[in-house]
XYZ file of C-alpha atoms in Angstrom:
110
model
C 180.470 -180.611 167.225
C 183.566 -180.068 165.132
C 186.616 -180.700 166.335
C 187.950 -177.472 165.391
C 184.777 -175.793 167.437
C 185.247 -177.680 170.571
C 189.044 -176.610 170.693
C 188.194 -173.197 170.472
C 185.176 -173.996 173.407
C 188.007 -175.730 175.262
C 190.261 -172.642 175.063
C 187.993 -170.221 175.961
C 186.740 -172.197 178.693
C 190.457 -172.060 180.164
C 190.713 -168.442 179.643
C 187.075 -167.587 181.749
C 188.055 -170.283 184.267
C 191.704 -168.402 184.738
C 189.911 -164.830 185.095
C 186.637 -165.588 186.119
C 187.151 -164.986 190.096
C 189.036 -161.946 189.859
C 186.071 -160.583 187.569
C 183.301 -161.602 189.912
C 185.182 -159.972 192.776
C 186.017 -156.957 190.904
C 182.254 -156.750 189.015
C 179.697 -158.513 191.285
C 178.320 -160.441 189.017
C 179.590 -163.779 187.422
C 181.281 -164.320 183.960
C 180.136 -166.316 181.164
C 181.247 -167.505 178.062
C 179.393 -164.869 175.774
C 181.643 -161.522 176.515
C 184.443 -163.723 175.302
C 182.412 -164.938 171.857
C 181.115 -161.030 171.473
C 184.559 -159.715 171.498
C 185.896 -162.592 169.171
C 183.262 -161.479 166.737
C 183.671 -157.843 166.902
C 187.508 -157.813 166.309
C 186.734 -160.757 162.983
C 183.951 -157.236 161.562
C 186.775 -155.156 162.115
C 189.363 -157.412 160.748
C 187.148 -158.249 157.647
C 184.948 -155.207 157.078
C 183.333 -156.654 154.523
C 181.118 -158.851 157.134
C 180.208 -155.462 158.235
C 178.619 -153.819 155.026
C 175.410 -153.660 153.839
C 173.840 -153.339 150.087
C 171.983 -150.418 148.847
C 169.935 -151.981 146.315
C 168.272 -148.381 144.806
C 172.021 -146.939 144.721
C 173.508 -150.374 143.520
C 176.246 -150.211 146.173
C 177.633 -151.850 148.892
C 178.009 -149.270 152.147
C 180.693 -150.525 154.899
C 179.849 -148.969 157.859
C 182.979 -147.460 160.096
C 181.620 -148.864 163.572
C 180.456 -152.162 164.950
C 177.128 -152.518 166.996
C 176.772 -155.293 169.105
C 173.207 -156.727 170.581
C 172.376 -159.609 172.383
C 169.856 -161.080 173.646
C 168.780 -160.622 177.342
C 166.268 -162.617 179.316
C 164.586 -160.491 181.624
C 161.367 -160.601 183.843
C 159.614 -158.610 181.625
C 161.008 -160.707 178.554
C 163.542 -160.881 175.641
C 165.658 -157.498 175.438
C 168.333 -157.120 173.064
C 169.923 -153.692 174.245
C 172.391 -152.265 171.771
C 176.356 -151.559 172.958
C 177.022 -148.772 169.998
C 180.254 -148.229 168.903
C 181.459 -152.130 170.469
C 185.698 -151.781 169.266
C 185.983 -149.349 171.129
C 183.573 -149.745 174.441
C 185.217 -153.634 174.465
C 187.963 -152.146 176.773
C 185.880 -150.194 179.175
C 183.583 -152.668 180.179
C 180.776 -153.354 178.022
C 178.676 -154.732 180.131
C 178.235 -151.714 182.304
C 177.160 -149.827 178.846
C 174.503 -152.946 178.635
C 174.037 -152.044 182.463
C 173.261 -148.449 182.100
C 171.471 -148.096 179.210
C 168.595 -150.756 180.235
C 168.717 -148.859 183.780
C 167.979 -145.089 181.416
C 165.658 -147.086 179.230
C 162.568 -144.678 178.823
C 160.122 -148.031 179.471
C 161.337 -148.581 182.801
């Protein structure tokens, strides 16, 4: 590992340890390092938008796209999921996971 990646691991890994009570008290479930990763990521596609485009090779164009989607892989009983969190810059402030949450509970398979 880099030592510019494990500085940033160490850092973050202060952060969750500083909040990480609080959140389990407050959301009844524990916190990991991934919300923390996730939200890095989103705010670097809306800081560089090009990371967020896409190329339209019959048009010959490159289309940025106005939103961020975020998906992630989740191990369940019945296997891999990777539910979608639409519109991620702005859901990052009102909890996230309980989008993830309430969408797989809705899911029309269940």
């Amino acid at each position: 590992m880099s030592a510019q990646l494990t500085s940033v691991v160490e850092v973050v890994a202060r952060l969750r340890d500083t909040v990480k009570d609080d959140f389990a008290a407050r959301e009844s479930v524990k916190l990991s390092y991934l919300p923390f990763f996730a939200k890095a990521a989103l705010g670097a596609l809306k800081e560089h938008p090009v990371l967020n485009a896409e190329i339209d090779m019959d048009n010959g164009q490159v289309r940025y796209h106005d939103v961020e989607h975020l998906s992630i892989a989740v191990d369940t009983d019945r296997g891999l999921l990777t539910p979608v969190v639409w519109s991620c810059v702005r859901a990052v402030g009102s909890r996230p996971r309980s989008q993830v949450r309430r969408r797989r509970s809705t899911h029309p398979r269940q």
